[in-house]
Amino acid sequence: MSDDLGFGIDIGGTGIKGAPVDLASGELADDRYRVDTPQPSTPAAVAEVVHQVLEKFGWQSAFGCTFPAVVQHGVVRTAANVSREWIDTDIAALLGEASGHDVAAVNDADAAGIAEAHFGAARDKSGLVVVTTLGTGIGSALILDGLLVPNTELGHLVIDGEDAETRASAVARETEDLAWEDWAVRLSRYYSYVESLLWPDLFVVGGGVSKKPDRWLPYVECRTPIVAAQLRNSAGIIGAALVASSHHT
Ligand code: BGC
């Protein structure tokens, strides 16, 4: 392990996970620690859990954190799948004051995109890569020649009159008990629509479903090459740690 350690915390709707990250290799430097997201997930309650995660590792320095919403210069702007109390909360300042350390806050899918661009499926890819995360919602990250264009919200494209994530997220598949092939029909519609607008060079698909891509990926039809993300559940933590470090420009 190198001495070049960072720390990332991935704040999600159901779990808050953190770990130290080896910034040279992009690997977690210790087992990640997970705490259920408090319900209601108010800013104060989440800040308390973030404190617990830092304490667990004795981390006493700058860190990065993800949030499942638009995060503009440290300030949360939307709240599709979290408490609306977050809107206009300066999450970087809140967690910075609570911990006494500098905090870099970033949208969850953007963090995953940055991690995949550095260490995963989008590594060394030139041109436009669209990284999507399929979970409770659909998150997106646009990476152009390795650089992130932040806060794209391609999960909320309205396709066939519906918010795309309500049809094609991983949770939509579970809630509606869809067969993988049937879900893949929705994914095909989604990715074909996105490609008609952006004409990317590559789609990278992350989220829990990236663990077993053989179940659904072969059924997805679109003209753009499409691959599963490589960093799985750790992409958010790794991306958050990168954003907080000098490794990310
Ligand atoms: C939010 C995005 C987020 C995505 C994945 C969407 O509902 O609007 O900001 O990245 O869910 O959590």
CSV table of C-alpha atoms and ligand atoms in Angstrom, one decimal:
chain,number,residue,atom,x,y,z
A,1,MET,CA,0.0,0.0,0.0
A,2,SER,CA,1.3,3.5,-0.8
A,3,ASP,CA,1.4,6.3,1.8
A,4,ASP,CA,-0.8,8.2,-0.6
A,5,LEU,CA,-4.1,7.8,1.2
A,6,GLY,CA,-7.3,9.7,0.8
A,7,PHE,CA,-10.7,9.1,2.3
A,8,GLY,CA,-14.1,8.9,0.7
A,9,ILE,CA,-17.6,8.7,2.0
A,10,ASP,CA,-20.5,7.6,-0.2
A,11,ILE,CA,-23.8,9.0,1.1
A,12,GLY,CA,-26.8,7.1,-0.4
A,13,GLY,CA,-30.5,6.9,0.3
A,14,THR,CA,-30.1,3.6,2.2
A,15,GLY,CA,-26.5,3.4,3.4
A,16,ILE,CA,-23.6,5.7,4.2
A,17,LYS,CA,-20.2,4.0,3.5
A,18,GLY,CA,-16.7,5.1,3.9
A,19,ALA,CA,-13.1,3.9,3.6
A,20,PRO,CA,-9.6,5.1,3.2
A,21,VAL,CA,-8.5,4.9,-0.4
A,22,ASP,CA,-5.0,4.2,-1.9
A,23,LEU,CA,-5.0,7.0,-4.4
A,24,ALA,CA,-2.2,5.5,-6.4
A,25,SER,CA,-3.9,2.2,-7.1
A,26,GLY,CA,-7.5,3.2,-6.7
A,27,GLU,CA,-8.1,0.4,-4.2
A,28,LEU,CA,-9.7,0.6,-0.8
A,29,ALA,CA,-7.0,0.6,1.8
A,30,ASP,CA,-9.3,-1.0,4.4
A,31,ASP,CA,-12.7,-2.7,4.6
A,32,ARG,CA,-15.4,-0.2,4.0
A,33,TYR,CA,-17.6,0.7,7.0
A,34,ARG,CA,-21.4,1.0,6.3
A,35,VAL,CA,-24.1,2.5,8.5
A,36,ASP,CA,-27.8,2.6,7.5
A,37,THR,CA,-28.8,6.1,6.4
A,38,PRO,CA,-30.9,7.6,9.2
A,39,GLN,CA,-34.6,8.1,8.5
A,40,PRO,CA,-35.5,10.8,8.0
A,41,SER,CA,-32.2,11.6,6.4
A,42,THR,CA,-32.0,15.1,7.7
A,43,PRO,CA,-28.7,17.1,7.3
A,44,ALA,CA,-28.0,16.9,11.0
A,45,ALA,CA,-28.6,13.1,11.2
A,46,VAL,CA,-26.5,12.4,8.2
A,47,ALA,CA,-23.7,14.6,9.5
A,48,GLU,CA,-23.7,12.6,12.7
A,49,VAL,CA,-23.2,9.3,10.8
A,50,VAL,CA,-20.5,10.8,8.7
A,51,HIS,CA,-18.7,11.7,12.0
A,52,GLN,CA,-19.1,8.0,13.1
A,53,VAL,CA,-17.6,6.8,9.9
A,54,LEU,CA,-14.6,9.1,10.2
A,55,GLU,CA,-14.1,8.0,13.9
A,56,LYS,CA,-14.2,4.4,12.9
A,57,PHE,CA,-11.0,4.8,10.9
A,58,GLY,CA,-9.5,7.7,13.1
A,59,TRP,CA,-9.4,9.8,9.9
A,60,GLN,CA,-8.3,13.3,10.7
A,61,SER,CA,-7.8,15.1,7.5
A,62,ALA,CA,-9.5,16.3,4.4
A,63,PHE,CA,-12.0,13.9,2.8
A,64,GLY,CA,-14.5,13.7,0.0
A,65,CYS,CA,-18.2,12.8,0.1
A,66,THR,CA,-20.8,11.9,-2.5
A,67,PHE,CA,-24.4,12.9,-2.4
A,68,PRO,CA,-27.3,11.6,-4.5
A,69,ALA,CA,-28.4,14.9,-5.9
A,70,VAL,CA,-27.0,17.9,-7.7
A,71,VAL,CA,-24.1,19.4,-5.7
A,72,GLN,CA,-23.0,22.8,-7.1
A,73,HIS,CA,-19.9,24.1,-5.5
A,74,GLY,CA,-20.6,22.3,-2.3
A,75,VAL,CA,-24.3,23.2,-2.2
A,76,VAL,CA,-27.1,20.6,-2.6
A,77,ARG,CA,-29.6,21.8,-5.2
A,78,THR,CA,-32.1,19.0,-5.7
A,79,ALA,CA,-33.5,16.1,-3.7
A,80,ALA,CA,-35.1,13.5,-5.9
A,81,ASN,CA,-34.5,10.5,-3.5
A,82,VAL,CA,-33.6,12.2,-0.2
A,83,SER,CA,-35.2,14.5,2.4
A,84,ARG,CA,-36.1,17.9,0.8
A,85,GLU,CA,-34.5,19.5,3.8
A,86,TRP,CA,-31.2,19.2,1.9
A,87,ILE,CA,-32.1,21.6,-0.8
A,88,ASP,CA,-29.8,24.6,-0.6
A,89,THR,CA,-27.8,23.0,2.2
A,90,ASP,CA,-24.0,23.7,1.9
A,91,ILE,CA,-23.1,20.1,2.5
A,92,ALA,CA,-19.3,20.8,2.2
A,93,ALA,CA,-19.6,23.5,4.9
A,94,LEU,CA,-21.9,21.4,7.1
A,95,LEU,CA,-19.6,18.4,7.1
A,96,GLY,CA,-16.5,20.6,7.3
A,97,GLU,CA,-17.7,22.3,10.4
A,98,ALA,CA,-18.8,19.0,12.0
A,99,SER,CA,-15.5,17.3,11.3
A,100,GLY,CA,-13.0,20.2,11.4
A,101,HIS,CA,-11.6,19.2,8.0
A,102,ASP,CA,-11.9,20.3,4.5
A,103,VAL,CA,-14.6,18.5,2.6
A,104,ALA,CA,-15.1,18.1,-1.2
A,105,ALA,CA,-18.7,17.2,-2.0
A,106,VAL,CA,-19.7,15.7,-5.3
A,107,ASN,CA,-22.8,14.2,-6.9
A,108,ASP,CA,-22.7,10.4,-6.5
A,109,ALA,CA,-22.7,9.5,-10.2
A,110,ASP,CA,-20.1,12.1,-10.9
A,111,ALA,CA,-17.9,10.5,-8.2
A,112,ALA,CA,-18.4,7.1,-9.8
A,113,GLY,CA,-17.6,8.5,-13.2
A,114,ILE,CA,-14.4,10.1,-12.0
A,115,ALA,CA,-13.4,6.8,-10.4
A,116,GLU,CA,-14.2,4.8,-13.5
A,117,ALA,CA,-12.2,7.3,-15.6
A,118,HIS,CA,-9.2,7.0,-13.4
A,119,PHE,CA,-9.2,3.3,-12.5
A,120,GLY,CA,-12.0,1.5,-14.2
A,121,ALA,CA,-14.0,0.9,-17.4
A,122,ALA,CA,-13.4,4.5,-18.7
A,123,ARG,CA,-9.7,4.6,-18.1
A,124,ASP,CA,-7.7,6.0,-20.9
A,125,LYS,CA,-10.8,6.4,-23.1
A,126,SER,CA,-10.8,9.5,-25.2
A,127,GLY,CA,-13.9,11.2,-26.5
A,128,LEU,CA,-17.2,11.3,-24.7
A,129,VAL,CA,-18.0,8.6,-22.1
A,130,VAL,CA,-21.4,8.6,-20.4
A,131,VAL,CA,-21.3,6.8,-17.1
A,132,THR,CA,-24.7,5.9,-15.6
A,133,THR,CA,-25.4,4.4,-12.2
A,134,LEU,CA,-28.6,2.3,-11.9
A,135,GLY,CA,-29.9,2.1,-8.4
A,136,THR,CA,-32.8,3.8,-6.6
A,137,GLY,CA,-32.5,6.4,-9.4
A,138,ILE,CA,-30.4,6.8,-12.5
A,139,GLY,CA,-27.3,8.9,-12.0
A,140,SER,CA,-25.1,10.2,-14.9
A,141,ALA,CA,-21.6,11.5,-15.4
A,142,LEU,CA,-20.3,12.9,-18.6
A,143,ILE,CA,-16.6,12.5,-19.1
A,144,LEU,CA,-15.0,14.2,-22.0
A,145,ASP,CA,-11.4,13.2,-22.7
A,146,GLY,CA,-11.0,12.2,-19.0
A,147,LEU,CA,-12.6,15.4,-17.6
A,148,LEU,CA,-15.9,15.6,-15.9
A,149,VAL,CA,-18.7,17.8,-17.0
A,150,PRO,CA,-20.5,17.9,-13.6
A,151,ASN,CA,-24.1,17.6,-12.6
A,152,THR,CA,-25.7,16.2,-15.7
A,153,GLU,CA,-29.1,14.7,-14.7
A,154,LEU,CA,-29.7,12.3,-17.5
A,155,GLY,CA,-31.8,10.1,-15.2
A,156,HIS,CA,-34.5,12.7,-15.3
A,157,LEU,CA,-34.9,12.8,-19.1
A,158,VAL,CA,-38.5,12.5,-19.9
A,159,ILE,CA,-38.9,9.6,-22.3
A,160,ASP,CA,-42.3,8.5,-23.5
A,161,GLY,CA,-43.9,10.9,-21.1
A,162,GLU,CA,-42.1,9.5,-18.0
A,163,ASP,CA,-39.2,10.4,-15.8
A,164,ALA,CA,-36.6,7.9,-17.1
A,165,GLU,CA,-35.5,6.7,-13.7
A,166,THR,CA,-39.0,5.7,-12.7
A,167,ARG,CA,-39.0,3.2,-15.6
A,168,ALA,CA,-35.4,2.0,-16.0
A,169,SER,CA,-33.7,2.2,-12.6
A,170,ALA,CA,-32.6,-1.0,-10.8
A,171,VAL,CA,-35.3,-0.3,-8.2
A,172,ALA,CA,-38.0,0.0,-10.9
A,173,ARG,CA,-37.0,-3.5,-12.0
A,174,GLU,CA,-37.2,-4.8,-8.5
A,175,THR,CA,-40.5,-3.1,-7.6
A,176,GLU,CA,-42.2,-4.2,-10.7
A,177,ASP,CA,-40.6,-7.6,-10.5
A,178,LEU,CA,-39.5,-7.4,-14.1
A,179,ALA,CA,-37.6,-10.2,-15.9
A,180,TRP,CA,-34.1,-9.1,-16.8
A,181,GLU,CA,-35.0,-9.3,-20.5
A,182,ASP,CA,-38.0,-7.0,-20.0
A,183,TRP,CA,-36.0,-4.6,-18.0
A,184,ALA,CA,-33.3,-4.6,-20.7
A,185,VAL,CA,-36.0,-3.4,-23.2
A,186,ARG,CA,-36.4,-0.3,-21.0
A,187,LEU,CA,-32.7,0.1,-20.8
A,188,SER,CA,-32.4,-0.1,-24.6
A,189,ARG,CA,-35.0,2.6,-25.0
A,190,TYR,CA,-33.1,4.7,-22.4
A,191,TYR,CA,-29.6,4.3,-23.8
A,192,SER,CA,-30.9,4.7,-27.4
A,193,TYR,CA,-32.5,8.0,-26.4
A,194,VAL,CA,-29.4,9.3,-24.6
A,195,GLU,CA,-27.2,8.4,-27.6
A,196,SER,CA,-29.6,10.2,-30.0
A,197,LEU,CA,-28.9,13.4,-27.9
A,198,LEU,CA,-25.2,13.0,-27.1
A,199,TRP,CA,-23.7,10.5,-29.5
A,200,PRO,CA,-21.1,9.3,-26.9
A,201,ASP,CA,-18.2,7.0,-27.7
A,202,LEU,CA,-19.0,4.7,-24.7
A,203,PHE,CA,-21.6,3.9,-22.1
A,204,VAL,CA,-20.4,2.6,-18.7
A,205,VAL,CA,-23.1,1.2,-16.5
A,206,GLY,CA,-22.6,1.2,-12.8
A,207,GLY,CA,-24.6,0.5,-9.7
A,208,GLY,CA,-25.3,-2.9,-8.0
A,209,VAL,CA,-26.3,-4.5,-11.3
A,210,SER,CA,-22.8,-4.1,-12.6
A,211,LYS,CA,-21.8,-7.0,-10.4
A,212,LYS,CA,-23.7,-9.5,-12.7
A,213,PRO,CA,-23.8,-7.9,-16.1
A,214,ASP,CA,-24.4,-11.2,-17.9
A,215,ARG,CA,-28.0,-11.1,-16.7
A,216,TRP,CA,-28.9,-8.0,-18.6
A,217,LEU,CA,-26.1,-6.5,-20.6
A,218,PRO,CA,-26.3,-8.9,-23.5
A,219,TYR,CA,-30.0,-7.9,-24.0
A,220,VAL,CA,-29.4,-4.1,-24.2
A,221,GLU,CA,-29.5,-2.9,-27.8
A,222,CYS,CA,-28.0,0.5,-28.8
A,223,ARG,CA,-25.4,1.5,-31.3
A,224,THR,CA,-22.9,2.9,-28.8
A,225,PRO,CA,-20.5,0.3,-27.2
A,226,ILE,CA,-21.8,-0.4,-23.7
A,227,VAL,CA,-19.9,-2.0,-20.8
A,228,ALA,CA,-20.4,-2.7,-17.1
A,229,ALA,CA,-18.5,-0.5,-14.6
A,230,GLN,CA,-15.5,-2.1,-13.0
A,231,LEU,CA,-15.3,-0.6,-9.5
A,232,ARG,CA,-18.7,-1.9,-8.4
A,233,ASN,CA,-19.8,-0.6,-5.0
A,234,SER,CA,-16.6,1.2,-4.3
A,235,ALA,CA,-16.7,3.7,-7.2
A,236,GLY,CA,-18.4,6.4,-5.1
A,237,ILE,CA,-15.9,6.1,-2.2
A,238,ILE,CA,-12.9,6.1,-4.6
A,239,GLY,CA,-14.3,9.0,-6.7
A,240,ALA,CA,-15.0,11.0,-3.5
A,241,ALA,CA,-11.5,10.4,-2.2
A,242,LEU,CA,-10.0,11.5,-5.6
A,243,VAL,CA,-12.0,14.7,-5.7
A,244,ALA,CA,-10.7,15.6,-2.3
A,245,SER,CA,-7.1,15.0,-3.4
A,246,SER,CA,-4.7,16.7,-5.7
A,247,HIS,CA,-5.0,13.7,-8.0
A,248,HIS,CA,-8.1,15.1,-9.5
A,249,THR,CA,-7.7,18.3,-11.5
B,1,BGC,C1,-30.6,12.3,-8.8
B,1,BGC,C2,-29.1,12.4,-9.2
B,1,BGC,C3,-28.4,11.1,-8.6
B,1,BGC,C4,-29.1,9.9,-9.0
B,1,BGC,C5,-28.4,8.6,-8.5
B,1,BGC,C6,-31.2,11.0,-9.2
B,1,BGC,O1,-32.5,10.9,-8.8
B,1,BGC,O2,-31.3,13.3,-9.3
B,1,BGC,O3,-28.5,13.5,-8.7
B,1,BGC,O4,-27.1,11.2,-9.1
B,1,BGC,O5,-30.5,9.9,-8.6
B,1,BGC,O6,-28.5,8.6,-7.1
